[in-house]
Protein backbone atom coordinates (compact mmCIF):
# COMPACT_ATOMS: atom_id res chain seq x y z
CA UNK A 1 0.00 0.00 0.00
CA UNK A 2 1.45 3.39 -0.94
CA UNK A 3 1.90 6.08 1.69
CA UNK A 4 -0.49 8.32 -0.28
CA UNK A 5 -3.21 5.72 -0.01
CA UNK A 6 -2.49 5.18 3.66
CA UNK A 7 -2.94 8.91 4.25
CA UNK A 8 -6.16 8.91 2.26
CA UNK A 9 -7.45 5.99 4.32
CA UNK A 10 -6.51 7.74 7.54
CA UNK A 11 -8.45 10.80 6.45
CA UNK A 12 -11.35 8.66 5.30
CA UNK A 13 -11.54 6.78 8.60
CA UNK A 14 -11.41 10.06 10.47
CA UNK A 15 -14.34 11.40 8.43
CA UNK A 16 -16.31 8.21 8.97
CA UNK A 17 -15.78 8.32 12.73
CA UNK A 18 -17.55 11.65 12.74
CA UNK A 19 -20.03 11.48 9.90
CA UNK A 20 -21.85 8.61 8.29
CA UNK A 21 -23.33 10.22 5.22
CA UNK A 22 -23.30 8.71 1.75
CA UNK A 23 -23.31 11.35 -0.97
CA UNK A 24 -24.35 10.67 -4.55
CA UNK A 25 -22.82 13.80 -5.93
CA UNK A 26 -19.74 15.78 -4.93
CA UNK A 27 -19.87 19.48 -5.65
CA UNK A 28 -16.88 21.81 -5.66
CA UNK A 29 -17.76 25.44 -5.15
CA UNK A 30 -15.85 28.02 -7.13
CA UNK A 31 -15.93 31.79 -6.75
CA UNK A 32 -19.46 33.09 -6.73
CA UNK A 33 -20.89 29.89 -5.33
CA UNK A 34 -19.16 30.21 -1.98
CA UNK A 35 -22.41 30.64 -0.10
CA UNK A 36 -24.30 28.02 -2.13
CA UNK A 37 -24.65 25.78 0.90
CA UNK A 38 -26.80 28.35 2.67
CA UNK A 39 -29.63 27.37 0.40
CA UNK A 40 -29.48 23.65 1.02
CA UNK A 41 -30.63 21.31 3.72
CA UNK A 42 -27.45 20.79 5.74
CA UNK A 43 -26.96 17.58 7.70
CA UNK A 44 -23.43 18.13 8.93
CA UNK A 45 -20.26 20.08 8.28
CA UNK A 46 -16.67 19.07 8.78
CA UNK A 47 -13.76 21.49 8.74
CA UNK A 48 -10.70 20.11 6.99
CA UNK A 49 -8.63 20.62 10.12
CA UNK A 50 -10.92 18.25 12.01
CA UNK A 51 -9.87 15.44 9.68
CA UNK A 52 -6.97 13.46 11.04
CA UNK A 53 -4.02 13.42 8.69
CA UNK A 54 -5.41 16.11 6.44
CA UNK A 55 -2.55 18.34 5.34
CA UNK A 56 -3.35 21.61 7.06
CA UNK A 57 0.13 23.03 7.30
CA UNK A 58 -0.83 26.62 6.59
CA UNK A 59 -4.16 28.23 5.91
CA UNK A 60 -5.97 25.28 4.39
CA UNK A 61 -7.59 24.10 7.57
CA UNK A 62 -9.10 27.42 8.34
CA UNK A 63 -10.82 28.05 5.11
CA UNK A 64 -11.96 24.67 3.91
CA UNK A 65 -14.76 22.41 4.92
CA UNK A 66 -17.04 19.68 3.70
CA UNK A 67 -20.76 20.23 3.89
CA UNK A 68 -23.04 17.21 3.86
CA UNK A 69 -26.66 17.68 2.98
CA UNK A 70 -29.46 17.51 0.47
CA UNK A 71 -30.01 19.57 -2.65
CA UNK A 72 -33.74 19.15 -3.30
CA UNK A 73 -33.51 15.68 -1.78
CA UNK A 74 -30.28 14.65 -3.51
CA UNK A 75 -27.53 13.65 -1.07
CA UNK A 76 -24.44 15.72 -1.77
CA UNK A 77 -21.08 16.48 -0.27
CA UNK A 78 -19.93 19.99 -0.96
CA UNK A 79 -16.37 21.20 -0.93
CA UNK A 80 -16.44 24.76 0.29
CA UNK A 81 -13.00 26.27 -0.08
CA UNK A 82 -10.85 24.41 -2.54
CA UNK A 83 -7.11 24.43 -2.31
CA UNK A 84 -4.98 25.77 -5.09
CA UNK A 85 -1.56 24.76 -6.30
CA UNK A 86 -0.42 28.41 -6.19
CA UNK A 87 -0.92 28.42 -2.42
CA UNK A 88 2.03 26.08 -2.15
CA UNK A 89 0.31 22.73 -1.74
CA UNK A 90 1.52 19.77 -3.72
CA UNK A 91 -0.83 18.54 -6.41
CA UNK A 92 -1.41 15.46 -4.31
CA UNK A 93 -2.62 17.66 -1.47
CA UNK A 94 -4.73 19.73 -3.84
CA UNK A 95 -6.69 16.67 -4.98
CA UNK A 96 -6.95 14.96 -1.60
CA UNK A 97 -10.42 16.37 -0.83
CA UNK A 98 -11.62 15.22 -4.26
CA UNK A 99 -10.35 11.71 -3.65
CA UNK A 100 -11.95 11.70 -0.21
CA UNK A 101 -15.33 12.65 -1.65
CA UNK A 102 -14.96 9.82 -4.16
CA UNK A 103 -14.19 7.41 -1.34
CA UNK A 104 -17.23 8.62 0.58
CA UNK A 105 -19.25 7.21 -2.28
CA UNK A 106 -19.90 10.15 -4.58
CA UNK A 107 -20.31 8.82 -8.11
CA UNK A 108 -20.42 12.21 -9.79
CA UNK A 109 -18.06 15.13 -9.39
CA UNK A 110 -19.60 18.48 -10.25
CA UNK A 111 -16.87 21.10 -10.65
CA UNK A 112 -17.44 24.84 -10.70
CA UNK A 113 -14.99 27.68 -10.97
CA UNK A 114 -14.37 31.23 -12.10
CA UNK A 115 -12.41 31.80 -15.27
CA UNK A 116 -11.18 34.35 -17.73
CA UNK A 117 -12.80 34.21 -21.15
CA UNK A 118 -10.42 33.59 -24.04
CA UNK A 119 -13.00 32.86 -26.72
CA UNK A 120 -13.90 36.05 -28.60
CA UNK A 121 -17.60 35.21 -28.28
CA UNK A 122 -17.52 35.21 -24.48
CA UNK A 123 -18.57 38.05 -22.22
CA UNK A 124 -18.01 38.65 -18.53
CA UNK A 125 -20.84 36.97 -16.68
CA UNK A 126 -21.26 34.10 -19.16
CA UNK A 127 -21.46 30.50 -18.02
CA UNK A 128 -19.39 27.94 -19.88
CA UNK A 129 -20.15 24.25 -19.86
CA UNK A 130 -16.74 22.63 -19.66
CA UNK A 131 -16.53 20.14 -22.51
CA UNK A 132 -12.81 19.45 -22.30
CA UNK A 133 -9.61 20.60 -20.69
CA UNK A 134 -5.92 21.27 -21.08
CA UNK A 135 -3.99 20.30 -17.95
CA UNK A 136 -0.53 20.09 -19.49
CA UNK A 137 0.70 23.34 -17.94
CA UNK A 138 0.34 22.13 -14.37
CA UNK A 139 1.93 19.05 -12.78
CA UNK A 140 -0.24 15.96 -12.85
CA UNK A 141 -1.67 14.93 -9.47
CA UNK A 142 -0.97 11.35 -10.56
CA UNK A 143 2.81 11.79 -10.56
CA UNK A 144 4.46 9.45 -8.08
CA UNK A 145 3.77 5.83 -7.24
CA UNK A 146 0.37 4.92 -8.64
CA UNK A 147 -2.36 4.41 -6.07
CA UNK A 148 -3.50 1.05 -7.39
CA UNK A 149 -6.50 1.03 -5.06
CA UNK A 150 -7.89 4.06 -6.90
CA UNK A 151 -7.04 3.47 -10.53
CA UNK A 152 -4.58 2.37 -13.16
CA UNK A 153 -1.13 3.76 -13.81
CA UNK A 154 -1.99 5.12 -17.25
CA UNK A 155 -5.63 6.19 -17.12
CA UNK A 156 -7.60 7.04 -20.24
CA UNK A 157 -8.64 10.69 -20.47
CA UNK A 158 -10.67 10.62 -23.68
CA UNK A 159 -13.93 11.72 -22.07
CA UNK A 160 -13.13 13.49 -18.83
CA UNK A 161 -16.34 15.53 -18.90
CA UNK A 162 -19.03 12.95 -19.58
CA UNK A 163 -21.17 13.57 -22.62
CA UNK A 164 -24.32 12.33 -20.90
CA UNK A 165 -23.81 14.82 -18.06
CA UNK A 166 -23.06 17.59 -20.56
CA UNK A 167 -26.37 16.90 -22.26
CA UNK A 168 -28.24 17.06 -18.98
CA UNK A 169 -26.68 20.42 -18.09
CA UNK A 170 -27.35 21.78 -21.60
CA UNK A 171 -30.99 20.72 -21.40
CA UNK A 172 -31.33 22.16 -17.91
CA UNK A 173 -29.90 25.53 -18.95
CA UNK A 174 -32.26 25.63 -21.92
CA UNK A 175 -35.26 24.82 -19.75
CA UNK A 176 -34.31 27.57 -17.30
CA UNK A 177 -33.65 30.05 -20.09
CA UNK A 178 -30.02 30.45 -19.03
CA UNK A 179 -27.53 31.12 -21.80
CA UNK A 180 -24.83 28.47 -21.63
CA UNK A 181 -21.68 28.77 -23.71
CA UNK A 182 -19.32 25.84 -23.93
CA UNK A 183 -15.69 25.10 -24.43
CA UNK A 184 -12.30 23.95 -23.29
CA UNK A 185 -10.86 25.02 -19.95
CA UNK A 186 -7.13 25.49 -19.55
CA UNK A 187 -5.45 25.47 -16.17
CA UNK A 188 -2.35 27.51 -15.44
CA UNK A 189 -0.68 27.59 -12.06
CA UNK A 190 -1.29 31.25 -11.24
CA UNK A 191 -1.24 33.13 -8.97
CA UNK A 192 -0.42 35.87 -11.47
CA UNK A 193 -3.03 36.40 -14.12
CA UNK A 194 -1.78 35.55 -17.57
CA UNK A 195 0.08 37.85 -19.92
CA UNK A 196 -1.53 38.76 -23.26
CA UNK A 197 1.03 36.49 -24.96
CA UNK A 198 0.05 33.55 -22.78
CA UNK A 199 -3.60 34.14 -23.61
CA UNK A 200 -2.78 34.21 -27.32
CA UNK A 201 -0.94 30.93 -26.87
CA UNK A 202 -3.85 29.41 -24.97
CA UNK A 203 -6.27 30.48 -27.69
CA UNK A 204 -4.02 28.99 -30.37
CA UNK A 205 -4.06 25.74 -28.39
CA UNK A 206 -7.84 25.64 -28.44
CA UNK A 207 -8.69 26.95 -24.99
CA UNK A 208 -11.86 28.98 -24.44
CA UNK A 209 -11.45 29.89 -20.77
CA UNK A 210 -8.57 30.01 -18.33
CA UNK A 211 -8.28 29.48 -14.61
CA UNK A 212 -6.11 28.21 -11.78
CA UNK A 213 -7.98 25.12 -10.62
CA UNK A 214 -10.29 22.32 -11.74
CA UNK A 215 -8.33 20.46 -14.43
CA UNK A 216 -6.05 18.76 -11.91
CA UNK A 217 -9.09 17.79 -9.84
CA UNK A 218 -10.76 16.32 -12.90
CA UNK A 219 -7.65 14.26 -13.69
CA UNK A 220 -7.61 12.77 -10.18
CA UNK A 221 -11.35 12.10 -10.21
CA UNK A 222 -11.24 10.51 -13.64
CA UNK A 223 -8.37 8.31 -12.49
CA UNK A 224 -10.59 6.92 -9.76
CA UNK A 225 -13.60 6.48 -12.05
CA UNK A 226 -15.83 9.32 -10.96
CA UNK A 227 -18.16 10.81 -13.57
CA UNK A 228 -17.28 14.44 -14.04
CA UNK A 229 -19.08 17.54 -15.20
CA UNK A 230 -18.24 21.20 -14.83
CA UNK A 231 -19.47 24.72 -15.32
CA UNK A 232 -17.23 27.74 -15.38
CA UNK A 233 -18.35 31.25 -14.58
CA UNK A 234 -16.54 33.56 -16.98
CA UNK A 235 -15.95 36.44 -14.61
CA UNK A 236 -13.81 38.56 -16.90
CA UNK A 237 -12.31 38.66 -20.34
CA UNK A 238 -8.80 37.21 -20.23
CA UNK A 239 -5.81 39.50 -20.32
CA UNK A 240 -5.19 41.29 -23.59
CA UNK A 241 -8.76 41.07 -24.89
CA UNK A 242 -9.55 44.49 -23.47
CA UNK A 243 -6.98 47.06 -22.38
CA UNK A 244 -8.26 46.98 -18.78
CA UNK A 245 -5.88 45.53 -16.19
CA UNK A 246 -7.27 42.48 -14.41
CA UNK A 247 -8.12 42.56 -10.75
CA UNK A 248 -9.44 40.04 -8.30
CA UNK A 249 -12.09 42.61 -7.36
CA UNK A 250 -13.50 42.43 -10.89
CA UNK A 251 -13.54 38.64 -10.77
CA UNK A 252 -15.38 38.68 -7.45
CA UNK A 253 -17.82 41.36 -8.51
CA UNK A 254 -18.94 39.47 -11.61
CA UNK A 255 -19.09 36.17 -9.74
CA UNK A 256 -21.33 37.73 -7.09
CA UNK A 257 -23.54 39.40 -9.70
CA UNK A 258 -24.37 36.18 -11.54
CA UNK A 259 -24.33 33.94 -8.46
CA UNK A 260 -28.13 33.58 -8.20
CA UNK A 261 -28.37 32.24 -11.77
CA UNK A 262 -25.31 30.07 -11.28
CA UNK A 263 -26.87 28.52 -8.16
CA UNK A 264 -30.11 27.84 -9.97
CA UNK A 265 -28.32 26.16 -12.86
CA UNK A 266 -26.24 24.00 -10.50
CA UNK A 267 -29.21 23.01 -8.32
CA UNK A 268 -31.45 22.03 -11.20
CA UNK A 269 -28.61 20.19 -12.95
CA UNK A 270 -27.93 18.19 -9.79
CA UNK A 271 -31.58 17.15 -9.61
CA UNK A 272 -31.60 16.06 -13.25
CA UNK A 273 -28.27 14.24 -12.97
CA UNK A 274 -29.54 12.33 -9.92
CA UNK A 275 -32.72 11.34 -11.76
CA UNK A 276 -30.69 10.12 -14.70
CA UNK A 277 -28.40 8.11 -12.42
CA UNK A 278 -31.39 6.45 -10.79
CA UNK A 279 -32.73 5.55 -14.22
CA UNK A 280 -29.38 4.36 -15.51
N1 LIG B 1 -7.20 34.04 -15.38
C1 LIG B 1 -6.98 33.04 -14.50
N2 LIG B 1 -7.84 32.71 -13.56
C2 LIG B 1 -9.00 33.40 -13.48
C3 LIG B 1 -9.28 34.45 -14.36
C4 LIG B 1 -8.33 34.78 -15.37
O1 LIG B 1 -8.51 35.70 -16.19
N3 LIG B 1 -10.51 34.93 -14.02
C5 LIG B 1 -10.93 34.18 -12.97
N4 LIG B 1 -10.02 33.26 -12.64
Coordinates of C-alpha atoms and ligand atoms in Angstrom, one line a residue:
X1 CA 0.0 0.0 0.0
X2 CA 1.4 3.4 -0.9
X3 CA 1.9 6.1 1.7
X4 CA -0.5 8.3 -0.3
X5 CA -3.2 5.7 0.0
X6 CA -2.5 5.2 3.7
X7 CA -2.9 8.9 4.2
X8 CA -6.2 8.9 2.3
X9 CA -7.4 6.0 4.3
X10 CA -6.5 7.7 7.5
X11 CA -8.5 10.8 6.4
X12 CA -11.4 8.7 5.3
X13 CA -11.5 6.8 8.6
X14 CA -11.4 10.1 10.5
X15 CA -14.3 11.4 8.4
X16 CA -16.3 8.2 9.0
X17 CA -15.8 8.3 12.7
X18 CA -17.5 11.6 12.7
X19 CA -20.0 11.5 9.9
X20 CA -21.9 8.6 8.3
X21 CA -23.3 10.2 5.2
X22 CA -23.3 8.7 1.8
X23 CA -23.3 11.4 -1.0
X24 CA -24.4 10.7 -4.5
X25 CA -22.8 13.8 -5.9
X26 CA -19.7 15.8 -4.9
X27 CA -19.9 19.5 -5.6
X28 CA -16.9 21.8 -5.7
X29 CA -17.8 25.4 -5.2
X30 CA -15.9 28.0 -7.1
X31 CA -15.9 31.8 -6.7
X32 CA -19.5 33.1 -6.7
X33 CA -20.9 29.9 -5.3
X34 CA -19.2 30.2 -2.0
X35 CA -22.4 30.6 -0.1
X36 CA -24.3 28.0 -2.1
X37 CA -24.7 25.8 0.9
X38 CA -26.8 28.4 2.7
X39 CA -29.6 27.4 0.4
X40 CA -29.5 23.7 1.0
X41 CA -30.6 21.3 3.7
X42 CA -27.5 20.8 5.7
X43 CA -27.0 17.6 7.7
X44 CA -23.4 18.1 8.9
X45 CA -20.3 20.1 8.3
X46 CA -16.7 19.1 8.8
X47 CA -13.8 21.5 8.7
X48 CA -10.7 20.1 7.0
X49 CA -8.6 20.6 10.1
X50 CA -10.9 18.3 12.0
X51 CA -9.9 15.4 9.7
X52 CA -7.0 13.5 11.0
X53 CA -4.0 13.4 8.7
X54 CA -5.4 16.1 6.4
X55 CA -2.5 18.3 5.3
X56 CA -3.4 21.6 7.1
X57 CA 0.1 23.0 7.3
X58 CA -0.8 26.6 6.6
X59 CA -4.2 28.2 5.9
X60 CA -6.0 25.3 4.4
X61 CA -7.6 24.1 7.6
X62 CA -9.1 27.4 8.3
X63 CA -10.8 28.0 5.1
X64 CA -12.0 24.7 3.9
X65 CA -14.8 22.4 4.9
X66 CA -17.0 19.7 3.7
X67 CA -20.8 20.2 3.9
X68 CA -23.0 17.2 3.9
X69 CA -26.7 17.7 3.0
X70 CA -29.5 17.5 0.5
X71 CA -30.0 19.6 -2.7
X72 CA -33.7 19.2 -3.3
X73 CA -33.5 15.7 -1.8
X74 CA -30.3 14.7 -3.5
X75 CA -27.5 13.6 -1.1
X76 CA -24.4 15.7 -1.8
X77 CA -21.1 16.5 -0.3
X78 CA -19.9 20.0 -1.0
X79 CA -16.4 21.2 -0.9
X80 CA -16.4 24.8 0.3
X81 CA -13.0 26.3 -0.1
X82 CA -10.9 24.4 -2.5
X83 CA -7.1 24.4 -2.3
X84 CA -5.0 25.8 -5.1
X85 CA -1.6 24.8 -6.3
X86 CA -0.4 28.4 -6.2
X87 CA -0.9 28.4 -2.4
X88 CA 2.0 26.1 -2.2
X89 CA 0.3 22.7 -1.7
X90 CA 1.5 19.8 -3.7
X91 CA -0.8 18.5 -6.4
X92 CA -1.4 15.5 -4.3
X93 CA -2.6 17.7 -1.5
X94 CA -4.7 19.7 -3.8
X95 CA -6.7 16.7 -5.0
X96 CA -6.9 15.0 -1.6
X97 CA -10.4 16.4 -0.8
X98 CA -11.6 15.2 -4.3
X99 CA -10.3 11.7 -3.6
X100 CA -11.9 11.7 -0.2
X101 CA -15.3 12.7 -1.6
X102 CA -15.0 9.8 -4.2
X103 CA -14.2 7.4 -1.3
X104 CA -17.2 8.6 0.6
X105 CA -19.3 7.2 -2.3
X106 CA -19.9 10.2 -4.6
X107 CA -20.3 8.8 -8.1
X108 CA -20.4 12.2 -9.8
X109 CA -18.1 15.1 -9.4
X110 CA -19.6 18.5 -10.2
X111 CA -16.9 21.1 -10.7
X112 CA -17.4 24.8 -10.7
X113 CA -15.0 27.7 -11.0
X114 CA -14.4 31.2 -12.1
X115 CA -12.4 31.8 -15.3
X116 CA -11.2 34.4 -17.7
X117 CA -12.8 34.2 -21.1
X118 CA -10.4 33.6 -24.0
X119 CA -13.0 32.9 -26.7
X120 CA -13.9 36.1 -28.6
X121 CA -17.6 35.2 -28.3
X122 CA -17.5 35.2 -24.5
X123 CA -18.6 38.0 -22.2
X124 CA -18.0 38.6 -18.5
X125 CA -20.8 37.0 -16.7
X126 CA -21.3 34.1 -19.2
X127 CA -21.5 30.5 -18.0
X128 CA -19.4 27.9 -19.9
X129 CA -20.2 24.3 -19.9
X130 CA -16.7 22.6 -19.7
X131 CA -16.5 20.1 -22.5
X132 CA -12.8 19.4 -22.3
X133 CA -9.6 20.6 -20.7
X134 CA -5.9 21.3 -21.1
X135 CA -4.0 20.3 -18.0
X136 CA -0.5 20.1 -19.5
X137 CA 0.7 23.3 -17.9
X138 CA 0.3 22.1 -14.4
X139 CA 1.9 19.0 -12.8
X140 CA -0.2 16.0 -12.9
X141 CA -1.7 14.9 -9.5
X142 CA -1.0 11.4 -10.6
X143 CA 2.8 11.8 -10.6
X144 CA 4.5 9.4 -8.1
X145 CA 3.8 5.8 -7.2
X146 CA 0.4 4.9 -8.6
X147 CA -2.4 4.4 -6.1
X148 CA -3.5 1.1 -7.4
X149 CA -6.5 1.0 -5.1
X150 CA -7.9 4.1 -6.9
X151 CA -7.0 3.5 -10.5
X152 CA -4.6 2.4 -13.2
X153 CA -1.1 3.8 -13.8
X154 CA -2.0 5.1 -17.3
X155 CA -5.6 6.2 -17.1
X156 CA -7.6 7.0 -20.2
X157 CA -8.6 10.7 -20.5
X158 CA -10.7 10.6 -23.7
X159 CA -13.9 11.7 -22.1
X160 CA -13.1 13.5 -18.8
X161 CA -16.3 15.5 -18.9
X162 CA -19.0 13.0 -19.6
X163 CA -21.2 13.6 -22.6
X164 CA -24.3 12.3 -20.9
X165 CA -23.8 14.8 -18.1
X166 CA -23.1 17.6 -20.6
X167 CA -26.4 16.9 -22.3
X168 CA -28.2 17.1 -19.0
X169 CA -26.7 20.4 -18.1
X170 CA -27.3 21.8 -21.6
X171 CA -31.0 20.7 -21.4
X172 CA -31.3 22.2 -17.9
X173 CA -29.9 25.5 -18.9
X174 CA -32.3 25.6 -21.9
X175 CA -35.3 24.8 -19.8
X176 CA -34.3 27.6 -17.3
X177 CA -33.6 30.1 -20.1
X178 CA -30.0 30.4 -19.0
X179 CA -27.5 31.1 -21.8
X180 CA -24.8 28.5 -21.6
X181 CA -21.7 28.8 -23.7
X182 CA -19.3 25.8 -23.9
X183 CA -15.7 25.1 -24.4
X184 CA -12.3 23.9 -23.3
X185 CA -10.9 25.0 -19.9
X186 CA -7.1 25.5 -19.6
X187 CA -5.4 25.5 -16.2
X188 CA -2.4 27.5 -15.4
X189 CA -0.7 27.6 -12.1
X190 CA -1.3 31.2 -11.2
X191 CA -1.2 33.1 -9.0
X192 CA -0.4 35.9 -11.5
X193 CA -3.0 36.4 -14.1
X194 CA -1.8 35.6 -17.6
X195 CA 0.1 37.9 -19.9
X196 CA -1.5 38.8 -23.3
X197 CA 1.0 36.5 -25.0
X198 CA 0.0 33.6 -22.8
X199 CA -3.6 34.1 -23.6
X200 CA -2.8 34.2 -27.3
X201 CA -0.9 30.9 -26.9
X202 CA -3.9 29.4 -25.0
X203 CA -6.3 30.5 -27.7
X204 CA -4.0 29.0 -30.4
X205 CA -4.1 25.7 -28.4
X206 CA -7.8 25.6 -28.4
X207 CA -8.7 27.0 -25.0
X208 CA -11.9 29.0 -24.4
X209 CA -11.5 29.9 -20.8
X210 CA -8.6 30.0 -18.3
X211 CA -8.3 29.5 -14.6
X212 CA -6.1 28.2 -11.8
X213 CA -8.0 25.1 -10.6
X214 CA -10.3 22.3 -11.7
X215 CA -8.3 20.5 -14.4
X216 CA -6.1 18.8 -11.9
X217 CA -9.1 17.8 -9.8
X218 CA -10.8 16.3 -12.9
X219 CA -7.7 14.3 -13.7
X220 CA -7.6 12.8 -10.2
X221 CA -11.4 12.1 -10.2
X222 CA -11.2 10.5 -13.6
X223 CA -8.4 8.3 -12.5
X224 CA -10.6 6.9 -9.8
X225 CA -13.6 6.5 -12.0
X226 CA -15.8 9.3 -11.0
X227 CA -18.2 10.8 -13.6
X228 CA -17.3 14.4 -14.0
X229 CA -19.1 17.5 -15.2
X230 CA -18.2 21.2 -14.8
X231 CA -19.5 24.7 -15.3
X232 CA -17.2 27.7 -15.4
X233 CA -18.4 31.2 -14.6
X234 CA -16.5 33.6 -17.0
X235 CA -15.9 36.4 -14.6
X236 CA -13.8 38.6 -16.9
X237 CA -12.3 38.7 -20.3
X238 CA -8.8 37.2 -20.2
X239 CA -5.8 39.5 -20.3
X240 CA -5.2 41.3 -23.6
X241 CA -8.8 41.1 -24.9
X242 CA -9.5 44.5 -23.5
X243 CA -7.0 47.1 -22.4
X244 CA -8.3 47.0 -18.8
X245 CA -5.9 45.5 -16.2
X246 CA -7.3 42.5 -14.4
X247 CA -8.1 42.6 -10.7
X248 CA -9.4 40.0 -8.3
X249 CA -12.1 42.6 -7.4
X250 CA -13.5 42.4 -10.9
X251 CA -13.5 38.6 -10.8
X252 CA -15.4 38.7 -7.5
X253 CA -17.8 41.4 -8.5
X254 CA -18.9 39.5 -11.6
X255 CA -19.1 36.2 -9.7
X256 CA -21.3 37.7 -7.1
X257 CA -23.5 39.4 -9.7
X258 CA -24.4 36.2 -11.5
X259 CA -24.3 33.9 -8.5
X260 CA -28.1 33.6 -8.2
X261 CA -28.4 32.2 -11.8
X262 CA -25.3 30.1 -11.3
X263 CA -26.9 28.5 -8.2
X264 CA -30.1 27.8 -10.0
X265 CA -28.3 26.2 -12.9
X266 CA -26.2 24.0 -10.5
X267 CA -29.2 23.0 -8.3
X268 CA -31.4 22.0 -11.2
X269 CA -28.6 20.2 -13.0
X270 CA -27.9 18.2 -9.8
X271 CA -31.6 17.2 -9.6
X272 CA -31.6 16.1 -13.3
X273 CA -28.3 14.2 -13.0
X274 CA -29.5 12.3 -9.9
X275 CA -32.7 11.3 -11.8
X276 CA -30.7 10.1 -14.7
X277 CA -28.4 8.1 -12.4
X278 CA -31.4 6.4 -10.8
X279 CA -32.7 5.6 -14.2
X280 CA -29.4 4.4 -15.5
Ligands
LIG1 N1 -7.2 34.0 -15.4 C1 -7.0 33.0 -14.5 N2 -7.8 32.7 -13.6 C2 -9.0 33.4 -13.5 C3 -9.3 34.4 -14.4 C4 -8.3 34.8 -15.4 O1 -8.5 35.7 -16.2 N3 -10.5 34.9 -14.0 C5 -10.9 34.2 -13.0 N4 -10.0 33.3 -12.6

